[in-house]
PDB file of N, CA and C in Angstrom:
ATOM      1  N   UNK A  13     -89.030  -1.871 -85.510  1.00  0.00           N
ATOM      2  CA  UNK A  13     -89.505  -1.152 -86.746  1.00  0.00           C
ATOM      3  C   UNK A  13     -90.714  -0.198 -85.907  1.00  0.00           C
ATOM      4  N   UNK A  14     -90.743   1.051 -86.475  1.00  0.00           N
ATOM      5  CA  UNK A  14     -91.675   2.036 -85.851  1.00  0.00           C
ATOM      6  C   UNK A  14     -92.943   1.794 -86.566  1.00  0.00           C
ATOM      7  N   UNK A  15     -94.051   2.533 -86.061  1.00  0.00           N
ATOM      8  CA  UNK A  15     -95.342   2.428 -86.468  1.00  0.00           C
ATOM      9  C   UNK A  15     -95.666   2.690 -87.900  1.00  0.00           C
ATOM     10  N   UNK A  16     -94.837   3.834 -88.337  1.00  0.00           N
ATOM     11  CA  UNK A  16     -94.883   4.274 -89.578  1.00  0.00           C
ATOM     12  C   UNK A  16     -94.468   3.395 -90.686  1.00  0.00           C
ATOM     13  N   UNK A  17     -93.182   2.902 -90.353  1.00  0.00           N
ATOM     14  CA  UNK A  17     -92.489   1.557 -91.283  1.00  0.00           C
ATOM     15  C   UNK A  17     -93.355   0.442 -91.357  1.00  0.00           C
ATOM     16  N   UNK A  18     -94.201  -0.044 -90.075  1.00  0.00           N
ATOM     17  CA  UNK A  18     -94.746  -1.195 -89.939  1.00  0.00           C
ATOM     18  C   UNK A  18     -96.206  -0.799 -90.665  1.00  0.00           C
ATOM     19  N   UNK A  19     -96.743   0.176 -90.565  1.00  0.00           N
ATOM     20  CA  UNK A  19     -98.012   0.368 -91.214  1.00  0.00           C
ATOM     21  C   UNK A  19     -97.843   0.546 -92.846  1.00  0.00           C
ATOM     22  N   UNK A  20     -96.915   1.386 -93.218  1.00  0.00           N
ATOM     23  CA  UNK A  20     -96.589   1.475 -94.519  1.00  0.00           C
ATOM     24  C   UNK A  20     -96.598   0.034 -95.174  1.00  0.00           C
ATOM     25  N   UNK A  21     -95.661  -0.803 -94.629  1.00  0.00           N
ATOM     26  CA  UNK A  21     -95.655  -1.979 -95.238  1.00  0.00           C
ATOM     27  C   UNK A  21     -96.806  -2.950 -95.257  1.00  0.00           C
ATOM     28  N   UNK A  22     -97.479  -2.910 -94.147  1.00  0.00           N
ATOM     29  CA  UNK A  22     -98.849  -3.409 -93.957  1.00  0.00           C
ATOM     30  C   UNK A  22     -99.768  -3.060 -95.337  1.00  0.00           C
ATOM     31  N   UNK A  23     -99.784  -1.743 -95.492  1.00  0.00           N
ATOM     32  CA  UNK A  23    -100.750  -1.271 -96.264  1.00  0.00           C
ATOM     33  C   UNK A  23    -100.368  -1.648 -97.659  1.00  0.00           C
ATOM     34  N   UNK A  24     -99.072  -1.752 -97.989  1.00  0.00           N
ATOM     35  CA  UNK A  24     -98.768  -2.199 -99.304  1.00  0.00           C
ATOM     36  C   UNK A  24     -98.824  -3.448 -99.649  1.00  0.00           C
ATOM     37  N   UNK A  25     -98.649  -4.440 -98.517  1.00  0.00           N
ATOM     38  CA  UNK A  25     -98.833  -5.690 -98.721  1.00  0.00           C
ATOM     39  C   UNK A  25    -100.402  -6.234 -98.837  1.00  0.00           C
ATOM     40  N   UNK A  26    -101.267  -5.348 -98.244  1.00  0.00           N
ATOM     41  CA  UNK A  26    -102.569  -5.719 -98.353  1.00  0.00           C
ATOM     42  C   UNK A  26    -103.372  -5.230 -99.682  1.00  0.00           C
ATOM     43  N   UNK A  27    -102.416  -4.523-100.291  1.00  0.00           N
ATOM     44  CA  UNK A  27    -102.746  -4.137-101.742  1.00  0.00           C
ATOM     45  C   UNK A  27    -102.163  -4.948-102.816  1.00  0.00           C
ATOM     46  N   UNK A  28    -101.466  -5.989-102.281  1.00  0.00           N
ATOM     47  CA  UNK A  28    -100.511  -7.034-102.907  1.00  0.00           C
ATOM     48  C   UNK A  28     -99.655  -6.228-103.953  1.00  0.00           C
ATOM     49  N   UNK A  29     -98.816  -5.266-103.440  1.00  0.00           N
ATOM     50  CA  UNK A  29     -97.770  -4.501-104.342  1.00  0.00           C
ATOM     51  C   UNK A  29     -96.577  -4.695-103.577  1.00  0.00           C
ATOM     52  N   UNK A  30     -95.718  -4.809-104.779  1.00  0.00           N
ATOM     53  CA  UNK A  30     -94.135  -4.944-104.186  1.00  0.00           C
ATOM     54  C   UNK A  30     -93.904  -3.307-104.204  1.00  0.00           C
ATOM     55  N   UNK A  31     -92.693  -3.288-103.622  1.00  0.00           N
ATOM     56  CA  UNK A  31     -92.015  -1.921-103.367  1.00  0.00           C
ATOM     57  C   UNK A  31     -92.139  -1.303-104.862  1.00  0.00           C
ATOM     58  N   UNK A  32     -91.581  -1.965-105.676  1.00  0.00           N
ATOM     59  CA  UNK A  32     -91.439  -1.310-106.922  1.00  0.00           C
ATOM     60  C   UNK A  32     -92.765  -1.042-107.759  1.00  0.00           C
ATOM     61  N   UNK A  33     -93.934  -1.631-107.390  1.00  0.00           N
ATOM     62  CA  UNK A  33     -95.111  -1.244-108.175  1.00  0.00           C
ATOM     63  C   UNK A  33     -95.573  -0.186-107.511  1.00  0.00           C
ATOM     64  N   UNK A  34     -95.517  -0.185-105.862  1.00  0.00           N
ATOM     65  CA  UNK A  34     -95.967   1.074-105.086  1.00  0.00           C
ATOM     66  C   UNK A  34     -95.159   2.604-105.619  1.00  0.00           C
ATOM     67  N   UNK A  35     -93.923   1.993-105.825  1.00  0.00           N
ATOM     68  CA  UNK A  35     -93.154   3.241-106.408  1.00  0.00           C
ATOM     69  C   UNK A  35     -93.679   3.913-107.512  1.00  0.00           C
ATOM     70  N   UNK A  36     -93.833   2.976-108.659  1.00  0.00           N
ATOM     71  CA  UNK A  36     -94.340   3.348-109.890  1.00  0.00           C
ATOM     72  C   UNK A  36     -95.657   4.054-109.631  1.00  0.00           C
ATOM     73  N   UNK A  37     -96.637   3.634-108.736  1.00  0.00           N
ATOM     74  CA  UNK A  37     -97.940   4.324-108.598  1.00  0.00           C
ATOM     75  C   UNK A  37     -97.780   5.679-108.222  1.00  0.00           C
ATOM     76  N   UNK A  38     -96.859   5.808-107.214  1.00  0.00           N
ATOM     77  CA  UNK A  38     -96.760   6.947-106.561  1.00  0.00           C
ATOM     78  C   UNK A  38     -95.711   8.135-107.363  1.00  0.00           C
ATOM     79  N   UNK A  39     -95.157   7.455-108.162  1.00  0.00           N
ATOM     80  CA  UNK A  39     -94.050   8.113-108.910  1.00  0.00           C
ATOM     81  C   UNK A  39     -92.743   8.650-108.241  1.00  0.00           C
ATOM     82  N   UNK A  40     -92.185   7.646-107.294  1.00  0.00           N
ATOM     83  CA  UNK A  40     -91.178   8.054-106.555  1.00  0.00           C
ATOM     84  C   UNK A  40     -90.375   7.032-106.712  1.00  0.00           C
ATOM     85  N   UNK A  41     -88.944   6.910-106.158  1.00  0.00           N
ATOM     86  CA  UNK A  41     -88.359   5.829-106.088  1.00  0.00           C
ATOM     87  C   UNK A  41     -88.466   4.596-105.222  1.00  0.00           C
ATOM     88  N   UNK A  42     -88.166   3.429-105.941  1.00  0.00           N
ATOM     89  CA  UNK A  42     -87.903   2.394-105.150  1.00  0.00           C
ATOM     90  C   UNK A  42     -87.147   2.312-103.861  1.00  0.00           C
ATOM     91  N   UNK A  43     -86.229   3.053-104.008  1.00  0.00           N
ATOM     92  CA  UNK A  43     -85.213   3.362-102.904  1.00  0.00           C
ATOM     93  C   UNK A  43     -85.842   4.101-101.806  1.00  0.00           C
ATOM     94  N   UNK A  44     -86.748   4.945-102.132  1.00  0.00           N
ATOM     95  CA  UNK A  44     -87.370   5.859-101.146  1.00  0.00           C
ATOM     96  C   UNK A  44     -88.242   4.937-100.292  1.00  0.00           C
ATOM     97  N   UNK A  45     -89.214   4.222-101.091  1.00  0.00           N
ATOM     98  CA  UNK A  45     -90.085   3.237-100.264  1.00  0.00           C
ATOM     99  C   UNK A  45     -89.435   2.349 -99.382  1.00  0.00           C
ATOM    100  N   UNK A  46     -88.244   1.788-100.055  1.00  0.00           N
ATOM    101  CA  UNK A  46     -87.324   0.899 -99.029  1.00  0.00           C
ATOM    102  C   UNK A  46     -86.835   1.585 -97.728  1.00  0.00           C
ATOM    103  N   UNK A  47     -86.317   2.664 -97.911  1.00  0.00           N
ATOM    104  CA  UNK A  47     -85.841   3.458 -96.818  1.00  0.00           C
ATOM    105  C   UNK A  47     -87.053   3.742 -95.714  1.00  0.00           C
ATOM    106  N   UNK A  48     -87.986   3.981 -96.216  1.00  0.00           N
ATOM    107  CA  UNK A  48     -89.324   4.177 -95.293  1.00  0.00           C
ATOM    108  C   UNK A  48     -89.618   2.772 -94.709  1.00  0.00           C
ATOM    109  N   UNK A  49     -89.649   1.919 -95.288  1.00  0.00           N
ATOM    110  CA  UNK A  49     -90.285   0.603 -94.921  1.00  0.00           C
ATOM    111  C   UNK A  49     -89.001   0.022 -93.735  1.00  0.00           C
ATOM    112  N   UNK A  50     -87.872   0.444 -94.131  1.00  0.00           N
ATOM    113  CA  UNK A  50     -86.803  -0.145 -93.151  1.00  0.00           C
ATOM    114  C   UNK A  50     -86.373   1.010 -92.139  1.00  0.00           C
ATOM    115  N   UNK A  51     -87.153   2.048 -92.075  1.00  0.00           N
ATOM    116  CA  UNK A  51     -87.160   2.952 -90.797  1.00  0.00           C
ATOM    117  C   UNK A  51     -85.773   3.616 -91.020  1.00  0.00           C
ATOM    118  N   UNK A  52     -85.277   3.735 -92.125  1.00  0.00           N
ATOM    119  CA  UNK A  52     -84.203   4.549 -92.307  1.00  0.00           C
ATOM    120  C   UNK A  52     -84.251   6.104 -92.472  1.00  0.00           C
ATOM    121  N   UNK A  53     -85.531   6.255 -92.997  1.00  0.00           N
ATOM    122  CA  UNK A  53     -85.921   7.614 -93.330  1.00  0.00           C
ATOM    123  C   UNK A  53     -87.461   7.777 -93.023  1.00  0.00           C
ATOM    124  N   UNK A  54     -87.944   9.071 -93.006  1.00  0.00           N
ATOM    125  CA  UNK A  54     -89.272   9.358 -92.735  1.00  0.00           C
ATOM    126  C   UNK A  54     -89.742  10.253 -93.956  1.00  0.00           C
ATOM    127  N   UNK A  55     -90.850  10.062 -94.489  1.00  0.00           N
ATOM    128  CA  UNK A  55     -91.350  10.863 -95.581  1.00  0.00           C
ATOM    129  C   UNK A  55     -91.568  12.634 -94.971  1.00  0.00           C
ATOM    130  N   UNK A  56     -91.493  13.344 -96.200  1.00  0.00           N
ATOM    131  CA  UNK A  56     -91.634  14.767 -96.125  1.00  0.00           C
ATOM    132  C   UNK A  56     -93.165  14.756 -95.704  1.00  0.00           C
ATOM    133  N   UNK A  57     -93.538  15.901 -95.601  1.00  0.00           N
ATOM    134  CA  UNK A  57     -95.128  16.255 -95.366  1.00  0.00           C
ATOM    135  C   UNK A  57     -95.769  16.151 -96.972  1.00  0.00           C
ATOM    136  N   UNK A  58     -95.157  16.373 -97.961  1.00  0.00           N
ATOM    137  CA  UNK A  58     -95.896  16.145 -99.226  1.00  0.00           C
ATOM    138  C   UNK A  58     -96.122  14.683 -99.526  1.00  0.00           C
ATOM    139  N   UNK A  59     -94.922  13.807 -99.150  1.00  0.00           N
ATOM    140  CA  UNK A  59     -95.035  12.457 -99.418  1.00  0.00           C
ATOM    141  C   UNK A  59     -96.004  11.674 -98.528  1.00  0.00           C
ATOM    142  N   UNK A  60     -95.793  12.157 -97.380  1.00  0.00           N
ATOM    143  CA  UNK A  60     -96.892  11.714 -96.150  1.00  0.00           C
ATOM    144  C   UNK A  60     -98.345  11.747 -96.862  1.00  0.00           C
ATOM    145  N   UNK A  61     -98.701  13.053 -97.243  1.00  0.00           N
ATOM    146  CA  UNK A  61    -100.139  13.263 -97.899  1.00  0.00           C
ATOM    147  C   UNK A  61    -100.354  12.563 -98.826  1.00  0.00           C
ATOM    148  N   UNK A  62     -99.173  12.306-100.047  1.00  0.00           N
ATOM    149  CA  UNK A  62     -99.436  11.417-101.066  1.00  0.00           C
ATOM    150  C   UNK A  62     -99.922   9.956-100.463  1.00  0.00           C
ATOM    151  N   UNK A  63     -99.238   9.450 -99.565  1.00  0.00           N
ATOM    152  CA  UNK A  63     -99.460   8.150 -99.119  1.00  0.00           C
ATOM    153  C   UNK A  63    -100.759   8.147 -98.455  1.00  0.00           C
ATOM    154  N   UNK A  64    -101.205   8.968 -97.670  1.00  0.00           N
ATOM    155  CA  UNK A  64    -102.715   8.999 -97.182  1.00  0.00           C
ATOM    156  C   UNK A  64    -103.530   8.973 -98.128  1.00  0.00           C
ATOM    157  N   UNK A  65    -103.320   9.666 -99.267  1.00  0.00           N
ATOM    158  CA  UNK A  65    -104.342   9.819-100.281  1.00  0.00           C
ATOM    159  C   UNK A  65    -104.519   8.402-101.110  1.00  0.00           C
ATOM    160  N   UNK A  66    -103.255   7.972-101.232  1.00  0.00           N
ATOM    161  CA  UNK A  66    -103.077   6.628-101.970  1.00  0.00           C
ATOM    162  C   UNK A  66    -104.062   5.428-101.473  1.00  0.00           C
ATOM    163  N   UNK A  67    -103.772   5.519-100.023  1.00  0.00           N
ATOM    164  CA  UNK A  67    -104.051   4.351 -99.146  1.00  0.00           C
ATOM    165  C   UNK A  67    -105.504   4.789 -98.390  1.00  0.00           C
ATOM    166  N   UNK A  68    -106.066   5.832 -98.738  1.00  0.00           N
ATOM    167  CA  UNK A  68    -107.272   6.298 -98.005  1.00  0.00           C
ATOM    168  C   UNK A  68    -107.332   6.147 -96.654  1.00  0.00           C
ATOM    169  N   UNK A  69    -105.962   6.785 -96.085  1.00  0.00           N
ATOM    170  CA  UNK A  69    -106.040   6.606 -94.445  1.00  0.00           C
ATOM    171  C   UNK A  69    -105.758   8.065 -93.973  1.00  0.00           C
ATOM    172  N   UNK A  70    -105.474   8.178 -92.689  1.00  0.00           N
ATOM    173  CA  UNK A  70    -105.249   9.539 -92.208  1.00  0.00           C
ATOM    174  C   UNK A  70    -103.883   9.461 -91.675  1.00  0.00           C
ATOM    175  N   UNK A  71    -103.291  10.645 -91.761  1.00  0.00           N
ATOM    176  CA  UNK A  71    -101.781  10.537 -91.388  1.00  0.00           C
ATOM    177  C   UNK A  71    -101.402  10.204 -89.786  1.00  0.00           C
ATOM    178  N   UNK A  72    -102.689  10.352 -88.987  1.00  0.00           N
ATOM    179  CA  UNK A  72    -102.597   9.994 -87.667  1.00  0.00           C
ATOM    180  C   UNK A  72    -102.451   8.390 -87.708  1.00  0.00           C
ATOM    181  N   UNK A  73    -103.010   7.865 -88.472  1.00  0.00           N
ATOM    182  CA  UNK A  73    -103.102   6.247 -88.716  1.00  0.00           C
ATOM    183  C   UNK A  73    -101.469   5.943 -89.142  1.00  0.00           C
ATOM    184  N   UNK A  74    -101.430   6.476 -90.063  1.00  0.00           N
ATOM    185  CA  UNK A  74    -100.208   6.107 -90.714  1.00  0.00           C
ATOM    186  C   UNK A  74     -98.608   6.312 -89.740  1.00  0.00           C
ATOM    187  N   UNK A  75     -98.716   7.383 -88.977  1.00  0.00           N
ATOM    188  CA  UNK A  75     -97.828   7.616 -87.851  1.00  0.00           C
ATOM    189  C   UNK A  75     -97.814   6.842 -86.561  1.00  0.00           C
ATOM    190  N   UNK A  76     -99.071   6.296 -86.257  1.00  0.00           N
ATOM    191  CA  UNK A  76     -99.213   5.565 -85.216  1.00  0.00           C
ATOM    192  C   UNK A  76    -100.129   6.340 -84.060  1.00  0.00           C
ATOM    193  N   UNK A  77    -100.385   7.358 -84.379  1.00  0.00           N
ATOM    194  CA  UNK A  77    -101.375   8.156 -83.311  1.00  0.00           C
ATOM    195  C   UNK A  77    -102.526   7.561 -83.174  1.00  0.00           C
ATOM    196  N   UNK A  78    -103.232   6.691 -84.169  1.00  0.00           N
ATOM    197  CA  UNK A  78    -104.576   6.262 -83.988  1.00  0.00           C
ATOM    198  C   UNK A  78    -104.591   4.907 -84.537  1.00  0.00           C
ATOM    199  N   UNK A  79    -105.550   4.107 -83.957  1.00  0.00           N
ATOM    200  CA  UNK A  79    -105.664   2.809 -84.602  1.00  0.00           C
ATOM    201  C   UNK A  79    -106.630   2.673 -85.500  1.00  0.00           C
TER     202      UNK A  79
END
């Protein structure tokens, strides 16, 4: 698992959210969340910004450039 997939999964679980619940919160598909967490796809820049805002973290953290 790459850092992005790992960190997204970790952040989601810290908030006690299912993939379905997170998808509803962000107004994106469950399939999209699943693909990101399973390292099948990466988010576009707009989705990355949305995730950063939702989880109050930096893009550098989410993609593994900082701890």
